[in-house]
């Protein structure tokens, strides 16, 4: 069964996550910083462990630096940049972080019928959303087809701790999944430190565990898809799940009145063009939630809901109707995470 609600909102752009009902209590410690081109915010319930916030943040920053050194396209000496620079089918030794993300990327590429494809880097760069920077004009159909000829997850092979590409010009871009993985490694670090009540957020992607000092659950507010203001669309109690959203946000360019989103459909090589304004996904890991939220925007409402029902995935989709109103779609598995007053 699918749950649908008709809502009237003023503007259609973007979706983000904001924290709701989790203002720091006396026993809640919080830190924040910068990573992966965005910010992070971490809150945890301080117990008898006696963790110094400064020491814990230093450990977190060091761990996130390892992830960046592995998978950041913006660092010329990162492992992913080295792999992209290879022009042979020689297998390259990488690290455990890289392999974990690539294995999930391959799995999700198959699950989404190619809507998620981390080899899309040449097309992303062509549209001006990569490290090379923005472009002034939309690329030609011919240049898009040429860029697509250098893509395809089928050309990638994982051999233990090594990656091999059978297309020498194959390039990887993990922007749709690496940030979620960053959330996961921070959550894992907290667990290793004996911290089991926490909220980890990086650039809007979250993973939660345990409860606040008053034993109330961490709650999350999903924003309305509005580029110019912030308002709550839904309150969630995700429990110990990760949560991620995707949408047009504010990353796009316009040409002759047409808007080009940063979300590129690997199958067409062009920015997404659906009525689906935003997608929210809950999953055991932020890596999976992050990647699926992006894939669902590309797939559109009908295909996304079909996949969510088949795989029993908690998913919330917000679609813009032709009359300017918004329709919200929930998969069956999403309903238990909604606040009772919001259902």
Short mmCIF file of C-alpha atoms in Angstrom, two decimals:
data_model
loop_
_atom_site.label_atom_id
_atom_site.label_comp_id
_atom_site.label_asym_id
_atom_site.label_seq_id
_atom_site.Cartn_x
_atom_site.Cartn_y
_atom_site.Cartn_z
CA UNK A 1 0.00 0.00 0.00
CA UNK A 2 1.25 3.50 -0.84
CA UNK A 3 0.46 6.51 1.32
CA UNK A 4 -0.19 9.77 -0.53
CA UNK A 5 -0.81 13.28 0.73
CA UNK A 6 -1.61 16.38 -1.30
CA UNK A 7 0.16 19.52 -0.07
CA UNK A 8 0.20 23.10 -1.34
CA UNK A 9 3.61 24.79 -1.27
CA UNK A 10 4.89 27.87 -3.02
CA UNK A 11 8.22 26.86 -4.57
CA UNK A 12 9.56 23.60 -5.94
CA UNK A 13 13.27 23.55 -5.44
CA UNK A 14 15.47 21.45 -3.21
CA UNK A 15 15.20 19.34 -0.11
CA UNK A 16 17.44 19.29 2.92
CA UNK A 17 17.40 17.85 6.39
CA UNK A 18 17.32 19.92 9.55
CA UNK A 19 17.46 18.71 13.10
CA UNK A 20 14.27 18.80 15.10
CA UNK A 21 13.83 18.41 18.81
CA UNK A 22 17.50 17.69 19.47
CA UNK A 23 18.76 20.88 21.11
CA UNK A 24 21.79 20.03 23.21
CA UNK A 25 20.83 19.01 26.74
CA UNK A 26 23.34 19.34 29.61
CA UNK A 27 24.76 15.90 28.86
CA UNK A 28 24.88 16.29 25.09
CA UNK A 29 28.24 17.18 23.56
CA UNK A 30 28.43 18.69 20.09
CA UNK A 31 31.19 19.49 17.63
CA UNK A 32 31.23 20.80 14.07
CA UNK A 33 33.73 21.28 11.31
CA UNK A 34 34.39 21.20 7.58
CA UNK A 35 34.89 18.23 5.27
CA UNK A 36 34.15 17.11 1.71
CA UNK A 37 33.36 20.66 0.62
CA UNK A 38 30.62 20.99 3.23
CA UNK A 39 30.12 21.04 6.99
CA UNK A 40 29.60 18.36 9.59
CA UNK A 41 27.76 18.39 12.91
CA UNK A 42 28.03 15.64 15.48
CA UNK A 43 26.15 15.32 18.77
CA UNK A 44 26.51 12.55 21.32
CA UNK A 45 25.43 11.79 24.85
CA UNK A 46 28.44 12.08 27.13
CA UNK A 47 28.70 9.27 29.66
CA UNK A 48 31.36 7.92 31.96
CA UNK A 49 33.77 7.51 29.03
CA UNK A 50 34.95 11.07 29.58
CA UNK A 51 35.81 11.80 25.97
CA UNK A 52 37.42 15.14 25.35
CA UNK A 53 35.53 16.90 22.52
CA UNK A 54 38.85 18.21 21.21
CA UNK A 55 40.47 14.79 21.11
CA UNK A 56 37.41 13.19 19.59
CA UNK A 57 37.20 15.85 16.91
CA UNK A 58 40.87 15.38 16.07
CA UNK A 59 40.24 11.66 15.58
CA UNK A 60 37.17 12.36 13.44
CA UNK A 61 39.00 14.90 11.29
CA UNK A 62 41.86 12.46 10.76
CA UNK A 63 39.44 9.70 9.72
CA UNK A 64 37.60 11.98 7.30
CA UNK A 65 40.93 13.07 5.82
CA UNK A 66 41.64 9.43 5.05
CA UNK A 67 38.35 9.19 3.17
CA UNK A 68 39.12 12.39 1.25
CA UNK A 69 42.62 11.17 0.39
CA UNK A 70 41.01 8.04 -0.97
CA UNK A 71 37.97 9.28 -2.89
CA UNK A 72 38.06 13.05 -3.50
CA UNK A 73 38.09 14.05 -7.17
CA UNK A 74 39.15 17.50 -6.03
CA UNK A 75 42.53 16.23 -4.77
CA UNK A 76 45.00 15.53 -7.59
CA UNK A 77 46.96 13.02 -5.50
CA UNK A 78 43.96 11.09 -4.09
CA UNK A 79 43.59 7.41 -4.93
CA UNK A 80 40.60 8.10 -7.15
CA UNK A 81 42.52 10.76 -9.08
CA UNK A 82 45.42 8.37 -9.53
CA UNK A 83 43.04 5.70 -10.80
CA UNK A 84 41.36 8.14 -13.16
CA UNK A 85 44.76 9.16 -14.54
CA UNK A 86 45.64 5.57 -15.45
CA UNK A 87 45.44 4.89 -19.16
CA UNK A 88 45.82 1.13 -19.06
CA UNK A 89 44.02 -1.94 -17.76
CA UNK A 90 46.61 -2.47 -15.03
CA UNK A 91 45.01 -3.35 -11.70
CA UNK A 92 45.62 -0.65 -9.09
CA UNK A 93 45.93 -1.33 -5.36
CA UNK A 94 43.56 0.91 -3.35
CA UNK A 95 42.43 1.00 0.28
CA UNK A 96 39.58 -0.63 2.19
CA UNK A 97 37.46 2.55 2.10
CA UNK A 98 37.65 2.75 -1.68
CA UNK A 99 36.82 -0.94 -2.12
CA UNK A 100 33.84 -0.77 0.25
CA UNK A 101 32.34 2.15 -1.66
CA UNK A 102 33.01 0.58 -5.05
CA UNK A 103 31.37 -2.72 -4.09
CA UNK A 104 28.23 -0.90 -3.01
CA UNK A 105 28.35 1.29 -6.12
CA UNK A 106 28.40 -1.79 -8.35
CA UNK A 107 25.54 -3.39 -6.41
CA UNK A 108 23.38 -0.28 -6.60
CA UNK A 109 24.12 0.24 -10.29
CA UNK A 110 22.56 -3.15 -10.93
CA UNK A 111 19.69 -2.57 -8.49
CA UNK A 112 18.74 0.75 -10.14
CA UNK A 113 19.21 -0.43 -13.74
CA UNK A 114 22.01 2.06 -14.31
CA UNK A 115 20.42 5.14 -12.77
CA UNK A 116 23.40 5.19 -10.42
CA UNK A 117 26.70 4.92 -12.29
CA UNK A 118 29.88 6.20 -10.65
CA UNK A 119 31.72 6.14 -13.99
CA UNK A 120 29.71 9.18 -15.12
CA UNK A 121 32.58 11.57 -14.33
CA UNK A 122 33.30 12.67 -17.97
CA UNK A 123 29.66 13.68 -18.44
CA UNK A 124 29.51 15.48 -15.07
CA UNK A 125 32.64 17.42 -16.04
CA UNK A 126 31.17 18.24 -19.45
CA UNK A 127 28.13 19.83 -17.80
CA UNK A 128 30.35 21.91 -15.50
CA UNK A 129 29.65 20.17 -12.20
CA UNK A 130 33.08 18.62 -11.72
CA UNK A 131 36.48 19.88 -10.49
CA UNK A 132 37.04 21.76 -13.77
CA UNK A 133 34.32 24.23 -12.82
CA UNK A 134 31.17 25.68 -14.35
CA UNK A 135 30.42 26.03 -18.03
CA UNK A 136 28.62 28.91 -19.71
CA UNK A 137 26.60 26.87 -22.20
CA UNK A 138 24.97 23.47 -22.35
CA UNK A 139 27.09 20.95 -24.29
CA UNK A 140 26.06 19.68 -27.71
CA UNK A 141 24.42 16.32 -28.28
CA UNK A 142 27.58 15.19 -30.08
CA UNK A 143 29.84 16.08 -27.15
CA UNK A 144 27.48 14.33 -24.72
CA UNK A 145 27.60 11.14 -26.79
CA UNK A 146 31.37 11.37 -26.98
CA UNK A 147 31.63 11.72 -23.20
CA UNK A 148 29.23 8.81 -22.65
CA UNK A 149 31.47 6.59 -24.78
CA UNK A 150 34.00 6.79 -21.93
CA UNK A 151 31.56 5.62 -19.24
CA UNK A 152 30.01 2.36 -18.07
CA UNK A 153 30.23 0.43 -14.81
CA UNK A 154 30.59 -2.77 -16.87
CA UNK A 155 34.13 -1.67 -17.73
CA UNK A 156 35.17 -1.76 -14.06
CA UNK A 157 36.43 -4.85 -12.24
CA UNK A 158 37.11 -5.35 -8.53
CA UNK A 159 39.84 -7.86 -7.72
CA UNK A 160 40.28 -8.15 -3.97
CA UNK A 161 41.86 -4.84 -2.95
CA UNK A 162 42.56 -3.81 -6.52
CA UNK A 163 40.55 -1.98 -9.17
CA UNK A 164 40.91 -2.58 -12.88
CA UNK A 165 39.35 -0.69 -15.77
CA UNK A 166 38.93 -2.36 -19.13
CA UNK A 167 38.30 0.99 -20.78
CA UNK A 168 41.49 3.07 -20.41
CA UNK A 169 39.64 6.40 -20.30
CA UNK A 170 37.19 5.29 -17.61
CA UNK A 171 36.90 7.86 -14.78
CA UNK A 172 35.14 7.59 -11.45
CA UNK A 173 33.12 10.19 -9.55
CA UNK A 174 31.85 9.10 -6.15
CA UNK A 175 29.99 12.32 -5.34
CA UNK A 176 26.70 10.44 -5.02
CA UNK A 177 27.94 8.03 -2.36
CA UNK A 178 31.21 9.14 -0.71
CA UNK A 179 29.63 11.74 1.57
CA UNK A 180 27.29 9.13 2.97
CA UNK A 181 30.26 6.84 3.50
CA UNK A 182 31.93 9.66 5.44
CA UNK A 183 28.94 9.67 7.80
CA UNK A 184 29.32 5.93 8.26
CA UNK A 185 33.01 6.03 9.15
CA UNK A 186 32.36 8.71 11.78
CA UNK A 187 29.52 6.65 13.26
CA UNK A 188 31.79 3.59 13.31
CA UNK A 189 34.49 5.61 15.05
CA UNK A 190 32.05 6.71 17.75
CA UNK A 191 31.01 3.11 18.29
CA UNK A 192 34.65 2.11 18.63
CA UNK A 193 35.08 4.82 21.27
CA UNK A 194 32.21 3.39 23.30
CA UNK A 195 29.76 6.14 22.33
CA UNK A 196 26.39 4.60 21.46
CA UNK A 197 23.95 7.54 21.57
CA UNK A 198 24.75 9.94 18.76
CA UNK A 199 23.72 11.87 15.68
CA UNK A 200 26.19 12.33 12.83
CA UNK A 201 25.45 14.74 9.97
CA UNK A 202 27.60 15.65 6.98
CA UNK A 203 26.09 17.99 4.42
CA UNK A 204 22.55 16.88 5.24
CA UNK A 205 23.18 13.13 5.27
CA UNK A 206 22.69 11.58 8.72
CA UNK A 207 23.12 8.46 10.78
CA UNK A 208 21.63 8.07 14.24
CA UNK A 209 21.87 5.68 17.13
CA UNK A 210 20.44 5.42 20.63
CA UNK A 211 18.56 8.27 22.26
CA UNK A 212 18.92 11.67 23.91
CA UNK A 213 19.57 11.98 27.68
CA UNK A 214 15.83 12.03 28.42
CA UNK A 215 15.52 8.75 26.48
CA UNK A 216 13.54 10.47 23.77
CA UNK A 217 14.52 9.49 20.23
CA UNK A 218 16.52 11.75 17.96
CA UNK A 219 14.04 13.39 15.59
CA UNK A 220 14.66 14.73 12.11
CA UNK A 221 12.66 17.35 10.21
CA UNK A 222 12.58 17.10 6.43
CA UNK A 223 12.44 20.47 4.72
CA UNK A 224 9.92 21.48 2.13
CA UNK A 225 11.45 21.65 -1.36
CA UNK A 226 11.89 25.42 -1.39
CA UNK A 227 14.98 27.19 -2.74
CA UNK A 228 14.23 30.45 -0.94
CA UNK A 229 13.00 29.48 2.49
CA UNK A 230 12.88 26.73 5.04
CA UNK A 231 9.83 24.92 6.32
CA UNK A 232 9.14 21.49 7.74
CA UNK A 233 7.43 18.93 5.53
CA UNK A 234 7.69 15.86 7.74
CA UNK A 235 9.00 14.89 11.19
CA UNK A 236 10.74 11.53 11.41
CA UNK A 237 12.03 9.32 14.19
CA UNK A 238 14.56 7.24 12.19
CA UNK A 239 15.65 5.10 15.13
CA UNK A 240 19.07 3.68 14.27
CA UNK A 241 18.77 4.19 10.53
CA UNK A 242 20.70 6.51 8.26
CA UNK A 243 18.79 9.09 6.24
CA UNK A 244 19.64 11.00 3.07
CA UNK A 245 17.87 13.27 0.62
CA UNK A 246 18.45 14.38 -2.93
CA UNK A 247 16.88 16.98 -5.18
CA UNK A 248 17.64 19.97 -7.35
CA UNK A 249 18.78 21.90 -4.29
CA UNK A 250 20.59 25.04 -5.40
CA UNK A 251 23.24 23.48 -7.66
CA UNK A 252 22.30 24.26 -11.25
CA UNK A 253 22.81 26.73 -14.06
CA UNK A 254 20.36 28.39 -16.41
CA UNK A 255 20.55 29.14 -20.11
CA UNK A 256 17.83 30.84 -22.17
CA UNK A 257 15.28 30.23 -19.43
CA UNK A 258 16.05 26.53 -19.10
CA UNK A 259 17.38 25.15 -15.87
CA UNK A 260 20.06 22.43 -15.86
CA UNK A 261 20.35 20.40 -12.66
CA UNK A 262 23.61 19.01 -11.31
CA UNK A 263 21.98 15.56 -11.23
CA UNK A 264 22.94 13.82 -14.47
CA UNK A 265 21.12 10.77 -15.78
CA UNK A 266 23.90 8.31 -16.75
CA UNK A 267 21.60 6.70 -19.29
CA UNK A 268 20.97 9.87 -21.31
CA UNK A 269 23.98 11.94 -20.31
CA UNK A 270 21.70 14.91 -19.59
CA UNK A 271 20.41 16.58 -16.40
CA UNK A 272 17.33 14.99 -14.89
CA UNK A 273 14.00 16.12 -16.28
CA UNK A 274 11.25 14.70 -14.10
CA UNK A 275 8.54 16.16 -11.86
CA UNK A 276 10.18 14.53 -8.86
CA UNK A 277 11.45 17.40 -6.71
CA UNK A 278 13.06 15.44 -3.90
CA UNK A 279 13.69 11.97 -2.52
CA UNK A 280 14.30 10.90 1.06
CA UNK A 281 15.66 7.41 1.79
CA UNK A 282 16.26 5.54 5.04
CA UNK A 283 18.79 2.69 5.08
CA UNK A 284 21.10 0.91 7.52
CA UNK A 285 24.07 2.89 6.17
CA UNK A 286 24.32 6.49 5.02
CA UNK A 287 26.36 5.30 2.04
CA UNK A 288 23.39 3.33 0.70
CA UNK A 289 20.82 6.01 1.58
CA UNK A 290 22.93 8.70 -0.10
CA UNK A 291 23.33 6.80 -3.35
CA UNK A 292 19.71 5.65 -3.56
CA UNK A 293 18.35 9.15 -2.93
CA UNK A 294 20.29 10.36 -5.97
CA UNK A 295 19.25 7.38 -8.07
CA UNK A 296 15.56 7.87 -7.24
CA UNK A 297 15.59 11.47 -8.47
CA UNK A 298 16.99 10.19 -11.74
CA UNK A 299 14.51 7.29 -11.97
CA UNK A 300 11.40 9.36 -11.30
CA UNK A 301 8.43 8.67 -9.05
CA UNK A 302 6.86 5.56 -10.57
CA UNK A 303 10.05 3.56 -11.02
CA UNK A 304 11.39 4.63 -7.62
CA UNK A 305 8.24 3.57 -5.78
CA UNK A 306 8.18 0.25 -7.61
CA UNK A 307 11.76 -0.45 -6.55
CA UNK A 308 11.08 0.72 -2.98
CA UNK A 309 8.11 -1.61 -2.66
CA UNK A 310 9.95 -4.54 -4.17
CA UNK A 311 12.98 -4.08 -1.90
CA UNK A 312 10.96 -2.88 1.13
CA UNK A 313 12.85 0.41 1.27
CA UNK A 314 11.61 3.35 3.40
CA UNK A 315 11.23 6.14 0.85
CA UNK A 316 9.48 9.52 0.70
CA UNK A 317 9.13 11.26 -2.67
CA UNK A 318 7.84 14.78 -3.33
CA UNK A 319 6.60 15.45 -6.84
CA UNK A 320 5.56 18.73 -8.41
CA UNK A 321 2.23 18.55 -10.21
CA UNK A 322 1.50 20.50 -13.43
CA UNK A 323 -0.90 22.74 -11.45
CA UNK A 324 1.95 23.84 -9.15
CA UNK A 325 0.87 21.78 -6.17
CA UNK A 326 2.97 19.05 -4.58
CA UNK A 327 2.13 15.43 -4.06
CA UNK A 328 3.96 13.37 -1.45
CA UNK A 329 4.40 9.63 -1.93
CA UNK A 330 5.45 7.23 0.85
CA UNK A 331 6.51 3.64 0.39
CA UNK A 332 4.90 1.19 2.77
CA UNK A 333 8.15 0.73 4.69
CA UNK A 334 8.41 4.48 5.36
CA UNK A 335 5.27 4.83 7.50
CA UNK A 336 6.67 3.44 10.79
CA UNK A 337 9.27 6.22 10.91
CA UNK A 338 6.76 9.07 10.67
CA UNK A 339 5.65 10.94 13.74
CA UNK A 340 2.06 9.97 14.58
CA UNK A 341 0.82 13.55 14.32
CA UNK A 342 2.24 13.81 10.81
CA UNK A 343 0.68 10.68 9.30
#
